[in-house]
Coordinates of C-alpha atoms in Angstrom, one line a residue:
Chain A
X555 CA 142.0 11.9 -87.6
X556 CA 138.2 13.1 -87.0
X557 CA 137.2 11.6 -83.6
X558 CA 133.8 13.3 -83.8
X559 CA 131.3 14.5 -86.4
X560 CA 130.6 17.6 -84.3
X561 CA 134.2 19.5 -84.9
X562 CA 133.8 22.6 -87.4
X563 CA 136.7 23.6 -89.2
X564 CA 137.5 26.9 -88.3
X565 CA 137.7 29.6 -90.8
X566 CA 138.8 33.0 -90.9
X567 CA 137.2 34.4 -94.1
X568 CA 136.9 38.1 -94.6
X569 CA 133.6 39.8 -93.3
X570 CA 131.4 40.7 -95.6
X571 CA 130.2 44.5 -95.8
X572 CA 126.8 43.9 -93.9
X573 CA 128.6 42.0 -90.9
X574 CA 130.9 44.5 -90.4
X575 CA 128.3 46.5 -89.5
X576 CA 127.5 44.3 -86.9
X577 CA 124.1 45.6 -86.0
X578 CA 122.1 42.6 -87.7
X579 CA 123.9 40.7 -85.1
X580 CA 123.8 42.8 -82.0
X581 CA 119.4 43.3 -82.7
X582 CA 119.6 39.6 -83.0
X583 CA 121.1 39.2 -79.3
X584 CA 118.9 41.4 -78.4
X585 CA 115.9 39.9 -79.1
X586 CA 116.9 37.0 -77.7
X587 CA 117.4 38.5 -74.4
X588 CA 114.3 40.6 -74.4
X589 CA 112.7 37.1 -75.8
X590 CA 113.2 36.2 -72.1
X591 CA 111.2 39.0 -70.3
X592 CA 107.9 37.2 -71.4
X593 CA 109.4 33.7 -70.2
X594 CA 108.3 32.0 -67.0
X595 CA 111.5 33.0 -64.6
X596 CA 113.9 30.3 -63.4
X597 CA 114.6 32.1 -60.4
X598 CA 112.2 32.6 -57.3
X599 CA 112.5 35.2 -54.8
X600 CA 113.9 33.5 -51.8
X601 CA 112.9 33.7 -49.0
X602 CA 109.6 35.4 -50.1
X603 CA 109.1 32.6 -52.1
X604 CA 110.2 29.2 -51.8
X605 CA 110.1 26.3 -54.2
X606 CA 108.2 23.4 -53.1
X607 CA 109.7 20.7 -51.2
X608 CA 108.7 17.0 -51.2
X609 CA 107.5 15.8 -47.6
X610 CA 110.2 13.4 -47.4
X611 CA 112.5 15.9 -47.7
X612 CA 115.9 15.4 -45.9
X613 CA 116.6 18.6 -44.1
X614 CA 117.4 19.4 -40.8
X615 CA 117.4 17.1 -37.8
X616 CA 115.2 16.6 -34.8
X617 CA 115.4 14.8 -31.7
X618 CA 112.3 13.2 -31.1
X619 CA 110.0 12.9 -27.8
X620 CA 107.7 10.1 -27.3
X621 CA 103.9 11.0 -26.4
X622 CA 104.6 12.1 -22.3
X623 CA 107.5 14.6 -23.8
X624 CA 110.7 12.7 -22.7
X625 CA 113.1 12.0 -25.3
X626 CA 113.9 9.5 -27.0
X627 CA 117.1 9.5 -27.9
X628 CA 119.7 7.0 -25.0
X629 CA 122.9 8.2 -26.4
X630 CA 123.6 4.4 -28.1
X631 CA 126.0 6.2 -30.7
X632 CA 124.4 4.4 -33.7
X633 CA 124.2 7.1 -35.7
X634 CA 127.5 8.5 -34.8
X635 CA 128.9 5.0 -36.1
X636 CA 126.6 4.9 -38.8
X637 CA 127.9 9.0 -40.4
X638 CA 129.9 8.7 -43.4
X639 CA 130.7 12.1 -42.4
X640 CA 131.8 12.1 -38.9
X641 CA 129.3 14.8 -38.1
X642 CA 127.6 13.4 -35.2
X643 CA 129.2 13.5 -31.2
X644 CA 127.8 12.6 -28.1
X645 CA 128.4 12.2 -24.2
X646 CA 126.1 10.1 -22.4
X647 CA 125.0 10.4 -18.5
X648 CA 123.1 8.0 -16.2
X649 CA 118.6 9.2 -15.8
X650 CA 118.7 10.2 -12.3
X651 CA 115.9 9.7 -9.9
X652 CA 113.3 12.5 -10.6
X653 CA 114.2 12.7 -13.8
X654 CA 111.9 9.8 -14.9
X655 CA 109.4 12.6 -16.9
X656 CA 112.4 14.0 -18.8
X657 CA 114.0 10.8 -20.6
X658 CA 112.4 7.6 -21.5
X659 CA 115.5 5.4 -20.4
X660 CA 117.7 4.5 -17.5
X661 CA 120.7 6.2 -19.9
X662 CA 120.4 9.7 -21.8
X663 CA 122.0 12.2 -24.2
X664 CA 123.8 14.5 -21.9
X665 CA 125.6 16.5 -25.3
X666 CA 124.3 15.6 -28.4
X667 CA 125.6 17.8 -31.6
X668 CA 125.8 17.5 -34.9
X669 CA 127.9 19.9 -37.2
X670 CA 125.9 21.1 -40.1
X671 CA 128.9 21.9 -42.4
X672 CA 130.5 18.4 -42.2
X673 CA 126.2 16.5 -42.4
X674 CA 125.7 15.7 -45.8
X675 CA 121.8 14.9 -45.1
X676 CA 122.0 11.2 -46.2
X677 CA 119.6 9.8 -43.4
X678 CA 121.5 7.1 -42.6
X679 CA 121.5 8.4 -38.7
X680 CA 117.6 8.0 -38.8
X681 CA 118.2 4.4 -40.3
X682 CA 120.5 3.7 -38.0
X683 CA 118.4 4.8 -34.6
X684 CA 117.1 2.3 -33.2
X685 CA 115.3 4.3 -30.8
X686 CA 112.8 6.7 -33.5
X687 CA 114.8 9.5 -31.9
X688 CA 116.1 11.0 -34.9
X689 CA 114.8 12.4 -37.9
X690 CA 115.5 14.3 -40.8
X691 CA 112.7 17.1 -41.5
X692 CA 111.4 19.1 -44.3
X693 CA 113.6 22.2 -42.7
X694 CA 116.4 24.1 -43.9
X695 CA 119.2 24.6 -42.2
X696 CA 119.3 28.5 -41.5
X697 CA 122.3 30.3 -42.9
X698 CA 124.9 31.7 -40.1
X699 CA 127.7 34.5 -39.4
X700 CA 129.9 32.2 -37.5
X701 CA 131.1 28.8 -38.3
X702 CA 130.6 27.6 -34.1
X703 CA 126.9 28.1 -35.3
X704 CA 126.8 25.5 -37.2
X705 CA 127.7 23.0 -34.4
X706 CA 124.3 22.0 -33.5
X707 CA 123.4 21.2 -29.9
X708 CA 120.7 19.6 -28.3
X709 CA 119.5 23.2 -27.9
X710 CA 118.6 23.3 -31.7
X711 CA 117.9 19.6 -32.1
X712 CA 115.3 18.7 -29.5
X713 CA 112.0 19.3 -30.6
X714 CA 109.9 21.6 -28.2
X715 CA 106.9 19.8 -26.5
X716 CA 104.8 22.1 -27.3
X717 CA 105.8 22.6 -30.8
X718 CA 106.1 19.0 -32.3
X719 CA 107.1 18.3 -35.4
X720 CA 105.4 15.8 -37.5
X721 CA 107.5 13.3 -39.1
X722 CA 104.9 10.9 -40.0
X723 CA 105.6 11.2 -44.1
X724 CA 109.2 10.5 -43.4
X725 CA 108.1 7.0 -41.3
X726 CA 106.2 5.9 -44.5
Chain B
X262 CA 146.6 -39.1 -31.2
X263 CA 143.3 -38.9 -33.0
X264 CA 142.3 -38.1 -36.5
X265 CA 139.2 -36.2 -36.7
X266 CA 137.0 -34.8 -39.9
X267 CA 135.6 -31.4 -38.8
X268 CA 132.9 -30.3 -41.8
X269 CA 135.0 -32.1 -44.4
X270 CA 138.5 -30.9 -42.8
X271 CA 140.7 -33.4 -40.7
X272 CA 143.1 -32.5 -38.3
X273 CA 144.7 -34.7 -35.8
X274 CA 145.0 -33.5 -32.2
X275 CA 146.2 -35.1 -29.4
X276 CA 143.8 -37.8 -27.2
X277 CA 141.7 -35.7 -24.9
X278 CA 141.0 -32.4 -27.0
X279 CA 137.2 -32.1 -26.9
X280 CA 135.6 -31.1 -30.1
X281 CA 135.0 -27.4 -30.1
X282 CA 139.1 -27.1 -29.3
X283 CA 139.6 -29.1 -32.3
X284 CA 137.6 -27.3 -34.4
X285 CA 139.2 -24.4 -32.8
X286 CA 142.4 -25.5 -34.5
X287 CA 141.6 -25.4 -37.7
X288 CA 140.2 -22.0 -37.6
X289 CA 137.1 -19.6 -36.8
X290 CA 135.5 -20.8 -39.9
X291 CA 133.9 -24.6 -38.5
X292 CA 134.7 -23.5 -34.5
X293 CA 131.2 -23.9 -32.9
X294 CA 130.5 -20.5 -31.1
X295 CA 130.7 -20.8 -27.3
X296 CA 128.6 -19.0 -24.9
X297 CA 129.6 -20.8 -21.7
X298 CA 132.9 -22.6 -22.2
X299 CA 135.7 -20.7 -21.2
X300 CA 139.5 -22.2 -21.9
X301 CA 141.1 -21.0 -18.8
X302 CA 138.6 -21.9 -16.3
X303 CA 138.4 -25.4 -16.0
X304 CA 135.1 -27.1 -15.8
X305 CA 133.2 -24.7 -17.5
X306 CA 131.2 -25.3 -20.6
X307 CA 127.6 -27.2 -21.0
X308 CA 125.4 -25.1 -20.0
X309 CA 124.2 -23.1 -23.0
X310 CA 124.0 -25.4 -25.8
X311 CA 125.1 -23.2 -28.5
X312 CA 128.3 -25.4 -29.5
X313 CA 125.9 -28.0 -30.2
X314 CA 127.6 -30.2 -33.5
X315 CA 126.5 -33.7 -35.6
X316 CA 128.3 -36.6 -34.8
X317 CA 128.0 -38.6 -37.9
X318 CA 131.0 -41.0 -37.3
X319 CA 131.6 -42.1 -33.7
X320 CA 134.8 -43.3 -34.2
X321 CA 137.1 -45.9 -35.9
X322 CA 135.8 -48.4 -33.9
X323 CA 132.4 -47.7 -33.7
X324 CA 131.3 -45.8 -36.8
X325 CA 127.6 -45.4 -35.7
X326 CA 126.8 -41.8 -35.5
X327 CA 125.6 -40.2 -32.1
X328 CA 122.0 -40.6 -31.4
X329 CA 121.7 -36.8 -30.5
X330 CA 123.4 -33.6 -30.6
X331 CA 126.1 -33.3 -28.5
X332 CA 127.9 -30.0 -26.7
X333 CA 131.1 -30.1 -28.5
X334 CA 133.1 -28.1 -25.2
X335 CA 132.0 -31.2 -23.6
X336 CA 132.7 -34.3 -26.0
X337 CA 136.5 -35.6 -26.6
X338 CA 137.2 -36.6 -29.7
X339 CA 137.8 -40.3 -31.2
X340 CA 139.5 -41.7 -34.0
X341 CA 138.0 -41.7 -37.0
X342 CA 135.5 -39.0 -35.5
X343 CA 133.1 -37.4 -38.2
X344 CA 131.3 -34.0 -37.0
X345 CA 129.4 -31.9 -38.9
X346 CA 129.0 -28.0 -37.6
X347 CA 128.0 -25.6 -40.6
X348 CA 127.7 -28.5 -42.8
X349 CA 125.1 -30.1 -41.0
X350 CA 121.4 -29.1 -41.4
X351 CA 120.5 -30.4 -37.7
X352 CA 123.2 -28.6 -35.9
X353 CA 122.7 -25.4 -37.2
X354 CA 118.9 -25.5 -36.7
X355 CA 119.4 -26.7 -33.2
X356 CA 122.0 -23.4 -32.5
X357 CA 119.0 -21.3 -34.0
X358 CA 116.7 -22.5 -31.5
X359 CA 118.9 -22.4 -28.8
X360 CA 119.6 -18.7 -29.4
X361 CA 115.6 -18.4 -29.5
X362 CA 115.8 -19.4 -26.2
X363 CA 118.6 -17.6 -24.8
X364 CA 117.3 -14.5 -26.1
X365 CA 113.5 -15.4 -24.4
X366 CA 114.2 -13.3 -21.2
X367 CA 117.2 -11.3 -22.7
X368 CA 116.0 -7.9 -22.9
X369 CA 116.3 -6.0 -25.8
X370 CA 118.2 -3.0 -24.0
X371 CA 121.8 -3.1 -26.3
X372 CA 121.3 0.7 -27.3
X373 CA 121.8 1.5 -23.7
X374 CA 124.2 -1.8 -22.5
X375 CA 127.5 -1.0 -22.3
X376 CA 128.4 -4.6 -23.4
X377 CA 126.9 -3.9 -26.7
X378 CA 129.4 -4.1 -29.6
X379 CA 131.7 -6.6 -27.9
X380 CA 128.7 -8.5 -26.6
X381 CA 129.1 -12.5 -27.6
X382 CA 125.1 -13.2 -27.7
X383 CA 124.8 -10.3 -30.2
X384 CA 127.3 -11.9 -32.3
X385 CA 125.3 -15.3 -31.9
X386 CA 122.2 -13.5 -32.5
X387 CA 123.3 -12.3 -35.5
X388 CA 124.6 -15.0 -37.1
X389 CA 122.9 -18.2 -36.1
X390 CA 119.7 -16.5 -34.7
X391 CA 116.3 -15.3 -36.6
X392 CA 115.5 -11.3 -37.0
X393 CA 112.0 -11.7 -35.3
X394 CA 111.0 -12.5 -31.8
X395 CA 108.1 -15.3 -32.2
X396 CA 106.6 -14.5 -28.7
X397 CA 105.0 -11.4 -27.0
X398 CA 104.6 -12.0 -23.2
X399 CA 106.8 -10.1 -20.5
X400 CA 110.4 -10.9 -20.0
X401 CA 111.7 -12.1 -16.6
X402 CA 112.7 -9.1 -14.8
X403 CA 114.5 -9.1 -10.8
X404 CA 115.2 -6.5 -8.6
X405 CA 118.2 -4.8 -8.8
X406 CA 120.5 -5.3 -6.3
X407 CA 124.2 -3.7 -5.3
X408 CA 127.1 -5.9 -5.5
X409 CA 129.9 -3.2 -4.5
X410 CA 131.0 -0.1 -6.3
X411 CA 133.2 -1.5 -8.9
X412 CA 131.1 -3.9 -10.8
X413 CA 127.8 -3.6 -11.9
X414 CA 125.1 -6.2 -12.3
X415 CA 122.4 -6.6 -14.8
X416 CA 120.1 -9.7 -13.6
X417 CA 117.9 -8.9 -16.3
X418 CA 120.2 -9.6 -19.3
X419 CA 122.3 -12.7 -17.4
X420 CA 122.2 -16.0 -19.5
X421 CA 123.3 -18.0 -16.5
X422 CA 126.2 -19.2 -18.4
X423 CA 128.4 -19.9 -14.9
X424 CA 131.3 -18.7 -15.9
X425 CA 131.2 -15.8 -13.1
X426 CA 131.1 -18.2 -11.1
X427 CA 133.6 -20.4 -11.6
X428 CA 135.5 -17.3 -11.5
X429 CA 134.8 -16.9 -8.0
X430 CA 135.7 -20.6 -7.4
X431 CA 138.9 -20.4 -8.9
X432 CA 140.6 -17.5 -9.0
X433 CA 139.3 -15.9 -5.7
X434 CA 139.7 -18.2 -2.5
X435 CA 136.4 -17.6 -0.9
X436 CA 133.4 -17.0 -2.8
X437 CA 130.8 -14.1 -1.9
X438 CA 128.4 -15.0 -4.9
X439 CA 126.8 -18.0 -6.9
X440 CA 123.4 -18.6 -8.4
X441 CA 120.4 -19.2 -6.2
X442 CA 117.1 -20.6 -7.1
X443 CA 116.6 -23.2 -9.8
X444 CA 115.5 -22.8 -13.4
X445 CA 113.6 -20.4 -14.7
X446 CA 114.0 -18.5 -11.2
X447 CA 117.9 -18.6 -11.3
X448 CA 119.6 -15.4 -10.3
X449 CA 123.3 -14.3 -10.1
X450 CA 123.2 -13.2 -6.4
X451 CA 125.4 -12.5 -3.3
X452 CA 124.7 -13.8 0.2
X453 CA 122.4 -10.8 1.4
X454 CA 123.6 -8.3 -0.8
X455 CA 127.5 -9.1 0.3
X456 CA 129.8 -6.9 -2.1
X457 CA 131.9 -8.4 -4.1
X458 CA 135.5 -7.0 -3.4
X459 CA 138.0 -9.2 -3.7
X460 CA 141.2 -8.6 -5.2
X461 CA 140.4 -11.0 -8.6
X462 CA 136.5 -10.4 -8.8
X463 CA 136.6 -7.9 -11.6
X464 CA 137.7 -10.8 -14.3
X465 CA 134.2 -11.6 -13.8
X466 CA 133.6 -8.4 -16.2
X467 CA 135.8 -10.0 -18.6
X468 CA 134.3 -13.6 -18.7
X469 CA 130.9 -12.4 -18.9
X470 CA 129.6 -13.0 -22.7
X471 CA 126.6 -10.2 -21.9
X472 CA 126.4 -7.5 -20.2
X473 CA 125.4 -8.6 -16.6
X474 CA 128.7 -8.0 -15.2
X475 CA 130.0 -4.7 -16.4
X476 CA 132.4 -2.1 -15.2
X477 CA 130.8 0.3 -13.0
X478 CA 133.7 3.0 -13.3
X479 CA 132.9 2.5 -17.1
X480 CA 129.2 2.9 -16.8
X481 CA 127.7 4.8 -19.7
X482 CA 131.6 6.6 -20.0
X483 CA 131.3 6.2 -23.4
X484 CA 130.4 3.2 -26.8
X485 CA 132.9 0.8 -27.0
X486 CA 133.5 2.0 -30.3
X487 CA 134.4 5.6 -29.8
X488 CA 137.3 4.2 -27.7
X489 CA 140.7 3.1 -28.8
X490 CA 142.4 -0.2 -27.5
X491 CA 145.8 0.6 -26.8
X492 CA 147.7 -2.5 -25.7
X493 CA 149.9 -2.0 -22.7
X494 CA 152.0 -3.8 -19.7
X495 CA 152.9 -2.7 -15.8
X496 CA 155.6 -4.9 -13.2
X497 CA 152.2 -5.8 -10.7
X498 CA 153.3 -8.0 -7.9
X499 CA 149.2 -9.4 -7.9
X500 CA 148.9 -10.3 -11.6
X501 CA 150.9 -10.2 -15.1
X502 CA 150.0 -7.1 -15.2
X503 CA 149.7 -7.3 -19.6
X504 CA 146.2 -5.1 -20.3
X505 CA 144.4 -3.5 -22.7
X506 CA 143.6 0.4 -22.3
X507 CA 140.3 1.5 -24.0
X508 CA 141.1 5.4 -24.4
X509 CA 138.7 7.7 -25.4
X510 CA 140.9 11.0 -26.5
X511 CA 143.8 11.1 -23.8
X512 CA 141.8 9.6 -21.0
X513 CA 142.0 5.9 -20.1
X514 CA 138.0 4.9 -19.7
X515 CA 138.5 1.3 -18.7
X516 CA 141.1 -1.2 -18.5
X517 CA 141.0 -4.8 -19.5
X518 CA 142.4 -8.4 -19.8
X519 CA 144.2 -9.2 -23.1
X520 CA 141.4 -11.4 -25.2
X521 CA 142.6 -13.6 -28.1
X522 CA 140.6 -14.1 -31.0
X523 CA 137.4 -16.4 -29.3
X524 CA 137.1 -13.3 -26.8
X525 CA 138.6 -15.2 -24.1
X526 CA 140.9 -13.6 -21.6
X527 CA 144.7 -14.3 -22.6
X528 CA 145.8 -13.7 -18.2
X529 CA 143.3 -12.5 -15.9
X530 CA 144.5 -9.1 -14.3
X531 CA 144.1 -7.9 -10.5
X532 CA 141.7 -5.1 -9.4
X533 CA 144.5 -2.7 -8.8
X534 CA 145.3 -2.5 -12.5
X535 CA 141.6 -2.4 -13.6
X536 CA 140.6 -0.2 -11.9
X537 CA 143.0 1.9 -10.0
X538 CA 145.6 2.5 -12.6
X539 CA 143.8 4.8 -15.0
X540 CA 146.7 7.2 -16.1
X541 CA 148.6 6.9 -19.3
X542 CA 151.6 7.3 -16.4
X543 CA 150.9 4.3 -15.0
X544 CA 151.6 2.2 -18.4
X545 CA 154.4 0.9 -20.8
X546 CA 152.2 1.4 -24.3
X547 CA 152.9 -1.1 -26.5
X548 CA 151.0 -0.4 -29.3
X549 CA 147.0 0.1 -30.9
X550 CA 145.3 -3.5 -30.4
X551 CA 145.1 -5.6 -33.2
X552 CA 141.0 -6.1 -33.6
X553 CA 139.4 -7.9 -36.3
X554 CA 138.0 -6.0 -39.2
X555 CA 134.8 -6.9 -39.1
X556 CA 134.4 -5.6 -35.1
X557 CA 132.7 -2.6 -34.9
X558 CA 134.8 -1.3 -32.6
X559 CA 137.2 -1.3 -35.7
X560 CA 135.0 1.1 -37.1
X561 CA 136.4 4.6 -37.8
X562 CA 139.5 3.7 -36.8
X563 CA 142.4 4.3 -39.5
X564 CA 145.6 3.1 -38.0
X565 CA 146.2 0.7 -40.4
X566 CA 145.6 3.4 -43.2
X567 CA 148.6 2.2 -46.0
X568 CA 149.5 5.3 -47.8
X569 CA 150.8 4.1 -51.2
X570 CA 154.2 5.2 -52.0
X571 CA 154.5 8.1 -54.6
X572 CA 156.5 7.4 -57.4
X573 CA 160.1 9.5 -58.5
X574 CA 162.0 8.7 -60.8
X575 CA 164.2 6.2 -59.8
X576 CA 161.1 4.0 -59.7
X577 CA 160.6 4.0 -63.5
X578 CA 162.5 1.3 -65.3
X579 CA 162.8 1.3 -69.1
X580 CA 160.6 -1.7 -70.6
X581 CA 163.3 -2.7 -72.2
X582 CA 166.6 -2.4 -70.8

């Protein structure tokens, strides 16, 4: 039965003189390949050269702080609800007095890590927080010896007041 | 007995039964929700106005329809009674106004209330109320004040629903706290600041549908949702001692009263086992809490996981033997 009108009946008739020479063929090959030095290149040279990303891109995460610096984020476990892939933990702790400059609510993010290998950058964390404390950003994730490396703290996540991150594209 | 038509469904129930426990018979699809009325503490009920229902039929008797809403936790049922709950235009809009009103002075704090995700005005909120608040001026706030080490309270998110209260009146033989002021200046209070430590005050925890009256020793321990409910039992001379533990890995993070399926507490439990018996040790485990699917403290959770059986060959039967 033909299922297809792409099948090619294979034959095994005798070469003829010239293609047993085989050089028609192998100049042919080669051409193609050297065809290709004078192509534009797939491939950039990373990470000289990076392709372009979109602004919206959804790369690694940030822990946002409001306009006086304290974060944002009150440990309300959202987002760890909300992870299809389990990636997100956190241990809550009670603001102390003093520490009114440091977090924006009477209840904070004491731990706050997520694990890079398991995130598979949906968003739905940011969707989920109700609190515009997280966000995905146009940056990579950085490649790493150890696996524990991976597990990002609040080290890695919490943006540094004086180097804010802009995430107003991603809010559009 | 009296027959009574609950959105098109008739049940008969004996003389006496007030509405919403009708309804409550036939199931949690026409039950009116219930912010205030609580089953096991008598008296309660008529403050909030969210079981609101039609009457369309008085009775047998008298088949003109009630002139008004009424609170169904506080009407009995007649023969021949005709209410009207999801069915009726005028009740439903009436419990989305009410809940527009509750939620005037409720602040909107749930990411940081521990109450939230087993918090009975978020579960109104979210399915009777409206997803926009209509006014922008201040929400009433108080002053916090200390009642005692085990529970705290939240004036700020109290709905004034009583049932704390009643509490107090009837399971504890001298109350220490009650409601001052009137209307809009109502607080939850104690007589200057008097802690609340007697041995049955921490059901008021339990009976509270917000988060006003929360477990201190519980305070920001952890989402209700990252912990397990594992049901469990102790011989306690004070109470029946028949609990749920919320665990969180191998540590017990709170302890509570058994609910049933309108969040209402099966057997209120002493203050030694909520809050002094926080060891697996201290326990006979019965088994993971049954919770409903749709809880999101159900979320993530994958006891119930049925793992198909694999077939061998025994299982294969000719077609045609």
């Amino acid at each position: 039965m033909k299922l297809t009108n792409r099948s090619v009946v294979v034959s095994k008739k005798e070469l003829t003189w010239s293609e047993k020479l085989y050089l028609p063929a192998i100049t042919q090959g080669l051409g193609i390949t050297i065809s290709h030095f004078f192509k534009k290149k797939a491939t950039v040279q990373y990470p000289e050269v990076e392709k372009p990303r979109t602004e919206i891109w959804r790369g690694r995460h940030v822990l946002k702080r409001d306009e006086e610096g304290r974060e944002n984020c009150t440990a309300c476990g959202l987002c760890a609800v909300a992870c299809p892939a389990e990636a997100i933990t956190m241990e809550a702790a009670e603001r102390m007095k003093g520490e009114e400059h440091l977090y924006r609510e009477e209840k904070y993010a004491a731990t706050y890590e997520i694990n890079m290998l398991r995130c598979i950058f949906c968003g739905l964390c940011e969707e989920a927080c109700p609190k515009d404390a997280i966000y995905l950003t146009d940056r990579l994730v950085s490649p790493e010896y150890d696996r524990q490396d991976f597990i990002y703290g609040k080290n890695k996540l919490v943006e540094k007041i004086d180097d804010r991150i802009d995430i107003v594209p991603r809010k559009k | 007995m009296a027959k009574v038509t609950i959105d098109g469904i008739e049940i008969e129930v004996p003389d006496g039964t007030s509405i919403l426990q009708a309804a409550r018979m036939i199931g949690p699809t026409v039950a009116p929700p219930a912010m205030c009325f609580y089953t096991n503490l008598p008296s309660s009920g008529g403050y909030c106005r969210t079981c609101m229902v039609e009457v369309t039929k008085g009775s047998e008797k008298d088949p003109r329809p009630m002139p008004k809403l009424v609170a169904s936790c506080r009407t009995q049922v007649m023969d021949g009674m005709v209410v009207g709950n999801r069915t009726s235009e005028k009740a439903v809009d009436a419990r989305k106004g009410v809940v527009e009103f509750l939620l005037l002075n409720h602040p909107l704090d749930c990411p940081i209330c521990d109450q939230a995700g087993e918090c009975h005005l978020q579960d109104l909120s979210y399915e009777n109320g409206s997803a926009k608040t209509r006014t922008d001026f201040e929400r009433r706030t108080f002053d916090k004040i200390d009642i005692g080490d085990k529970i705290q309270l939240h004036m700020n998110r109290c709905i004034l629903c009583y049932r704390c209260v009643k509490v107090a009146d009837q399971l504890t033989p001298e109350r220490v706290h009650g409601v001052m002021n009137r209307g809009d200046h109502s607080e939850i209070s104690t007589y200057i600041t008097k802690a609340v430590d007697n041995e049955f005050s921490g059901n008021m925890i339990d009976v509270c549908p917000v988060g006003a009256l929360t477990d201190k020793t519980f305070r920001f321990k952890s989402r209700v949702w990252f912990t397990k409910p594992v049901t469990a039992h102790r011989d306690c001379d004070k109470c029946c001692g028949k609990v749920v533990l919320w665990y969180k890995g191998e540590d017990v993070l709170r302890v509570t009263g058994r609910k049933d399926q309108w969040g209402e507490v099966e057997e209120f439990i002493c203050n030694t086992c909520r809050f002094d018996k926080k060891r697996t040790s201290d326990w006979v485990v019965e088994g993971p809490t049954n919770l409903s699917r749709h809880s999101v403290i159900s979320a993530n959770h994958y006891e119930k996981l049925v793992v198909p059986n694999e077939l061998t060959l025994n299982d294969i039967k000719p077609l045609n033997p």
